[in-house]
PDB file of C-alpha atoms in Angstrom:
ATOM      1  CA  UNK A   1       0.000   0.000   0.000  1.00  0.00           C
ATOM      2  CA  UNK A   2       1.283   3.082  -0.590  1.00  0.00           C
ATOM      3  CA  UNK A   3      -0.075   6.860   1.143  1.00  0.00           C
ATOM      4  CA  UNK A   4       0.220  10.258  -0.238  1.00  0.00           C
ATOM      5  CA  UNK A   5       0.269  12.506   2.404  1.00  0.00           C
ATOM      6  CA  UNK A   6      -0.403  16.216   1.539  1.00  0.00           C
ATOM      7  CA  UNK A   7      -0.296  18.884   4.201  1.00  0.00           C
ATOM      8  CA  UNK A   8      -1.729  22.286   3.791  1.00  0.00           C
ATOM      9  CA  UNK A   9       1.211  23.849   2.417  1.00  0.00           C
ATOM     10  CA  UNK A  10       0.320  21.424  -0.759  1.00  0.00           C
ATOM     11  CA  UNK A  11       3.757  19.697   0.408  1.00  0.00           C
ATOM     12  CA  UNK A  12       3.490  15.995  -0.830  1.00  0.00           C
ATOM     13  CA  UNK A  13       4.944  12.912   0.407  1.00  0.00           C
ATOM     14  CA  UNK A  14       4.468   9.482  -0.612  1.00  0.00           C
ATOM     15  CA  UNK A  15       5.145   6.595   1.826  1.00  0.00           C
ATOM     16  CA  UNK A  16       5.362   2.544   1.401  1.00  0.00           C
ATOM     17  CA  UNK A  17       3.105   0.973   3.706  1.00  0.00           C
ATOM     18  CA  UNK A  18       3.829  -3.418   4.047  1.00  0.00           C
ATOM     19  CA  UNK A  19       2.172  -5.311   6.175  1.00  0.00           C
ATOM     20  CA  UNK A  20       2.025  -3.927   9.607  1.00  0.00           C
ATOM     21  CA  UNK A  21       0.368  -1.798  11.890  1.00  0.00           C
ATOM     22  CA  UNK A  22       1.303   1.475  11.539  1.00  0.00           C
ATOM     23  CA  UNK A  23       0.653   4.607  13.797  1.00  0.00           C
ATOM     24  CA  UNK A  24      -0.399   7.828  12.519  1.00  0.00           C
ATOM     25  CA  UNK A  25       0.349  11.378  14.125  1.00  0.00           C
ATOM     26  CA  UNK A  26       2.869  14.021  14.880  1.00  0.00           C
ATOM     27  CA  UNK A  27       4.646  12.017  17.906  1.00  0.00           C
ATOM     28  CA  UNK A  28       8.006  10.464  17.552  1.00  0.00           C
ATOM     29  CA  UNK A  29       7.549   7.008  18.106  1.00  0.00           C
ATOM     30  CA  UNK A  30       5.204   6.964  14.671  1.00  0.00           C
ATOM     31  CA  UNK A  31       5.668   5.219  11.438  1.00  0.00           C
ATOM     32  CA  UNK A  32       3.715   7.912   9.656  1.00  0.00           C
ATOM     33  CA  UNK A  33       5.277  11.440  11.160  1.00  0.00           C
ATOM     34  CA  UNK A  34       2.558  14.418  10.370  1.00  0.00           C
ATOM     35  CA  UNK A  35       4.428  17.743  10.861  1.00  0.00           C
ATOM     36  CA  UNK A  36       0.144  19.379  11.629  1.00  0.00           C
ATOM     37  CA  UNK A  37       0.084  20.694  15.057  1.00  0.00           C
ATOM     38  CA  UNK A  38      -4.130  19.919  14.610  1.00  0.00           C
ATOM     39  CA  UNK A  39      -3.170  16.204  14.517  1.00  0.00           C
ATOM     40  CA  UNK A  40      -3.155  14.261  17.658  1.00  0.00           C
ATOM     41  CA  UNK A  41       0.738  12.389  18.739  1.00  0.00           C
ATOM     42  CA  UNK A  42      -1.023   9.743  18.195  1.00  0.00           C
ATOM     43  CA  UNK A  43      -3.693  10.280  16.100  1.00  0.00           C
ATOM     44  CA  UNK A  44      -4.760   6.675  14.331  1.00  0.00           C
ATOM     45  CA  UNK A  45      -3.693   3.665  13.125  1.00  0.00           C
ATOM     46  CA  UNK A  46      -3.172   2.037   9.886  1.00  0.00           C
ATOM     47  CA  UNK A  47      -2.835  -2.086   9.856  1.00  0.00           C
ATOM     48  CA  UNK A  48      -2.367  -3.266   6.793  1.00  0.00           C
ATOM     49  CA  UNK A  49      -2.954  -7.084   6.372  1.00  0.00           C
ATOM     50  CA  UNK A  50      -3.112  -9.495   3.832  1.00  0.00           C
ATOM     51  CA  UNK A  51      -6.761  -9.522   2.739  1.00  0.00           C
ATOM     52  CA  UNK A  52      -7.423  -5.710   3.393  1.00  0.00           C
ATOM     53  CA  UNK A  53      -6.320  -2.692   4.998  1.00  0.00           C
ATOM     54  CA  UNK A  54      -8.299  -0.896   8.391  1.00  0.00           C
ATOM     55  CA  UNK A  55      -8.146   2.443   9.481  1.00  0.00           C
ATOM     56  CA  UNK A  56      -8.935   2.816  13.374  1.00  0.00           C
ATOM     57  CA  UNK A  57      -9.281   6.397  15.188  1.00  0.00           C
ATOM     58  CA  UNK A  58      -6.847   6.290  18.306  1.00  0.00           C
ATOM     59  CA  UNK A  59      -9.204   8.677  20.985  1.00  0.00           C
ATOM     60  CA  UNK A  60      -7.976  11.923  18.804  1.00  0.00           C
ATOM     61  CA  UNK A  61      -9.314  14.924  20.029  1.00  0.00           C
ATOM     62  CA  UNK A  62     -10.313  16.492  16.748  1.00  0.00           C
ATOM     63  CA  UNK A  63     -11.393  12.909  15.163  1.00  0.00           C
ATOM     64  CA  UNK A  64     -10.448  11.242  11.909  1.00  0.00           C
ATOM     65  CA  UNK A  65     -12.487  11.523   8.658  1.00  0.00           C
ATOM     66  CA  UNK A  66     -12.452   8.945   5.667  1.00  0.00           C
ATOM     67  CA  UNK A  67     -13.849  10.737   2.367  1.00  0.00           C
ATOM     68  CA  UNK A  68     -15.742  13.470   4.431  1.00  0.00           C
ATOM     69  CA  UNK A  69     -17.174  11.367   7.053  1.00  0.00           C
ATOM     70  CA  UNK A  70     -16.024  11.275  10.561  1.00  0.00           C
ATOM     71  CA  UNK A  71     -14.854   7.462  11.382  1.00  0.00           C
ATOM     72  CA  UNK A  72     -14.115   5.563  14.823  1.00  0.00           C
ATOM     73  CA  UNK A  73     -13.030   2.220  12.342  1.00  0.00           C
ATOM     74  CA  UNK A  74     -13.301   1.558   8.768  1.00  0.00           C
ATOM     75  CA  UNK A  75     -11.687  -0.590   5.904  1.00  0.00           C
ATOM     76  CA  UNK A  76      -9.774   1.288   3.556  1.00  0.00           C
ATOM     77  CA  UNK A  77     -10.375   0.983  -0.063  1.00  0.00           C
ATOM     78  CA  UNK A  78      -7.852   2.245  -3.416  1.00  0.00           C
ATOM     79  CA  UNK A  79      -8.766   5.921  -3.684  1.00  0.00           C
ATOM     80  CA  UNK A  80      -9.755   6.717   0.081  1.00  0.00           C
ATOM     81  CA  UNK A  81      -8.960   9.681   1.850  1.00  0.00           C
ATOM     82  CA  UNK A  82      -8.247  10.744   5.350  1.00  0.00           C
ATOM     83  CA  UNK A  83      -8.521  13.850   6.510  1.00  0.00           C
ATOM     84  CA  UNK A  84      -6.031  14.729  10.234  1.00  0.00           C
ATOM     85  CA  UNK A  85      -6.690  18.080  10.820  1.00  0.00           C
ATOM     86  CA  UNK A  86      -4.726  19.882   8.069  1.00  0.00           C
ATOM     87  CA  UNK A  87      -3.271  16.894   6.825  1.00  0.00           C
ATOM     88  CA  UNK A  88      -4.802  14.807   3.977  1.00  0.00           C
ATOM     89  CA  UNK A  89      -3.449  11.057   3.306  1.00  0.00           C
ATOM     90  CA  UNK A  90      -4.685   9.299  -0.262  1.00  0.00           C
ATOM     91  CA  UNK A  91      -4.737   5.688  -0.123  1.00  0.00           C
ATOM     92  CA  UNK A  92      -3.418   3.729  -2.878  1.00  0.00           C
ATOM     93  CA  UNK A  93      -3.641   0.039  -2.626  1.00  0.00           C
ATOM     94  CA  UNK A  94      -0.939  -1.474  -4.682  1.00  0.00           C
ATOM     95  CA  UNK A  95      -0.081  -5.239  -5.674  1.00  0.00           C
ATOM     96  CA  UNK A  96      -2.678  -8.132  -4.436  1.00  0.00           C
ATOM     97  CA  UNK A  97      -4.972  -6.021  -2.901  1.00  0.00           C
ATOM     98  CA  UNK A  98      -5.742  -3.634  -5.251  1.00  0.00           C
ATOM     99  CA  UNK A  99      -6.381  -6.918  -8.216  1.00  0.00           C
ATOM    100  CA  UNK A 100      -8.217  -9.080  -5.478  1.00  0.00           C
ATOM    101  CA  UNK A 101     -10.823  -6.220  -5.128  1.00  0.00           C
ATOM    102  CA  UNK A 102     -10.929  -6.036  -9.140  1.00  0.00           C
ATOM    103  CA  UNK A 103     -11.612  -9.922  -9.217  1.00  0.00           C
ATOM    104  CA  UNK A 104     -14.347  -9.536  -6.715  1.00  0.00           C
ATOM    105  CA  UNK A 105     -15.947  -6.688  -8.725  1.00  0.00           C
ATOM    106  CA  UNK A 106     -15.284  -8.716 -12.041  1.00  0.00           C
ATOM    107  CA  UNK A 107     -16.860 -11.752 -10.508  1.00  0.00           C
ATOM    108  CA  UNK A 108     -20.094 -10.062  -9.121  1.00  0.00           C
ATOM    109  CA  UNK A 109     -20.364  -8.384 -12.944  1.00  0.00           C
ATOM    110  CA  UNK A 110     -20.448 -11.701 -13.955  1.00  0.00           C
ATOM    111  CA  UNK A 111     -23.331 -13.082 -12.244  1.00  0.00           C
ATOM    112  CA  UNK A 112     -26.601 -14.124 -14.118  1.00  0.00           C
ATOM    113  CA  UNK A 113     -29.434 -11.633 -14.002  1.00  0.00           C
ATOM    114  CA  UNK A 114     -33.178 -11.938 -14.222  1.00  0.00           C
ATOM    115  CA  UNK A 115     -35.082  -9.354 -15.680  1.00  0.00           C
ATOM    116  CA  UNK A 116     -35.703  -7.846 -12.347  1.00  0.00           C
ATOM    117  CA  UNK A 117     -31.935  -7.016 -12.050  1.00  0.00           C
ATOM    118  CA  UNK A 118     -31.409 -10.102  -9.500  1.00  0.00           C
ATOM    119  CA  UNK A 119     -29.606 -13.036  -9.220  1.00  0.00           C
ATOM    120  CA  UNK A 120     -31.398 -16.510  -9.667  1.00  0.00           C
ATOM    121  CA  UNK A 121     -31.354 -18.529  -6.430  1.00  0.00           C
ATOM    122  CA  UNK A 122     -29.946 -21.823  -6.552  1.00  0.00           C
ATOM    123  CA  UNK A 123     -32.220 -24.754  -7.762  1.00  0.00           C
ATOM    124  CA  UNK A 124     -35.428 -23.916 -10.367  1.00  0.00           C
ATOM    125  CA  UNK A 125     -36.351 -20.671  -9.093  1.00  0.00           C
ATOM    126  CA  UNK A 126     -34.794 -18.988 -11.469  1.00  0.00           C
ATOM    127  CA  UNK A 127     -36.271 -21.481 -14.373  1.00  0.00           C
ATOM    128  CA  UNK A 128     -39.547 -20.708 -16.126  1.00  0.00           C
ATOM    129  CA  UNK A 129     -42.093 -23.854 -15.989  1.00  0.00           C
ATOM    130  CA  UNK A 130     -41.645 -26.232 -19.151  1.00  0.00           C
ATOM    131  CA  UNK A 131     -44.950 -28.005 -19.967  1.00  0.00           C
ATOM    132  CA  UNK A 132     -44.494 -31.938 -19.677  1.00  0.00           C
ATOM    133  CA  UNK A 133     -45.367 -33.908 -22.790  1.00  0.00           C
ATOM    134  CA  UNK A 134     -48.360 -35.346 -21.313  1.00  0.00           C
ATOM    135  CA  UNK A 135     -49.617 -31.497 -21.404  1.00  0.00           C
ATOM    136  CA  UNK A 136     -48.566 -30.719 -24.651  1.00  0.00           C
TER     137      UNK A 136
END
């Protein structure tokens, strides 16, 4: 995974993320340093693991939003935002991640329809009624 962070001087700086748990905020002991004296020392936390990435809110006193929405917990998804006080942080999930969430969409895209935009259930639900040929 990989963050942009982009303070409010429009500074940019991109950082590798592997997997880990990682601790957000303008303290020294973490991983991601924000120089934003509106961020918490220790603000939030990042894990990244193998089958998806978390953002949790560590008791920060201004809170941490995810794509304009104030957030205790949340999985993090390619594209995402935070928002730590001045400080904005763009997620970009790289590697096996980022394709196992475009297999998932692929695979749901693939799934049969009925006219009424749902999947057929399993079994002859989804099957219209074929006369026998002692009815025909």
């Amino acid at each position: 995974m990989k963050v942009t962070i982009k303070d409010d001087t429009e500074k940019t700086v991109e950082q590798e993320l592997g997997p880990g748990s990682y601790k957000v905020g303008r303290g020294e002991g973490c991983e991601v340093l924000l120089d934003d004296e509106t961020v918490s020392r220790e603000h939030c936390i990042i894990e990244v693991l193998a089958e998806k990435s978390v953002l949790r809110d560590l008791g920060s006193m201004n809170g941490t939003t995810l794509n304009d929405k104030r957030v205790d917990e949340s999985e993090l998804k390619d594209g995402d935002v935070i928002a730590l006080g001045k400080t904005k942080i763009t997620i970009s999930l790289g590697g096996a991640a980022k394709e196992e969430a475009s297999a998932e969409g692929a695979a749901e895209a693939e799934q049969p329809k009925e006219e009424g935009g749902e999947a057929p259930e399993s079994g002859d639900a989804g099957e219209e009624a074929k006369p026998s040929e002692s009815e025909s």
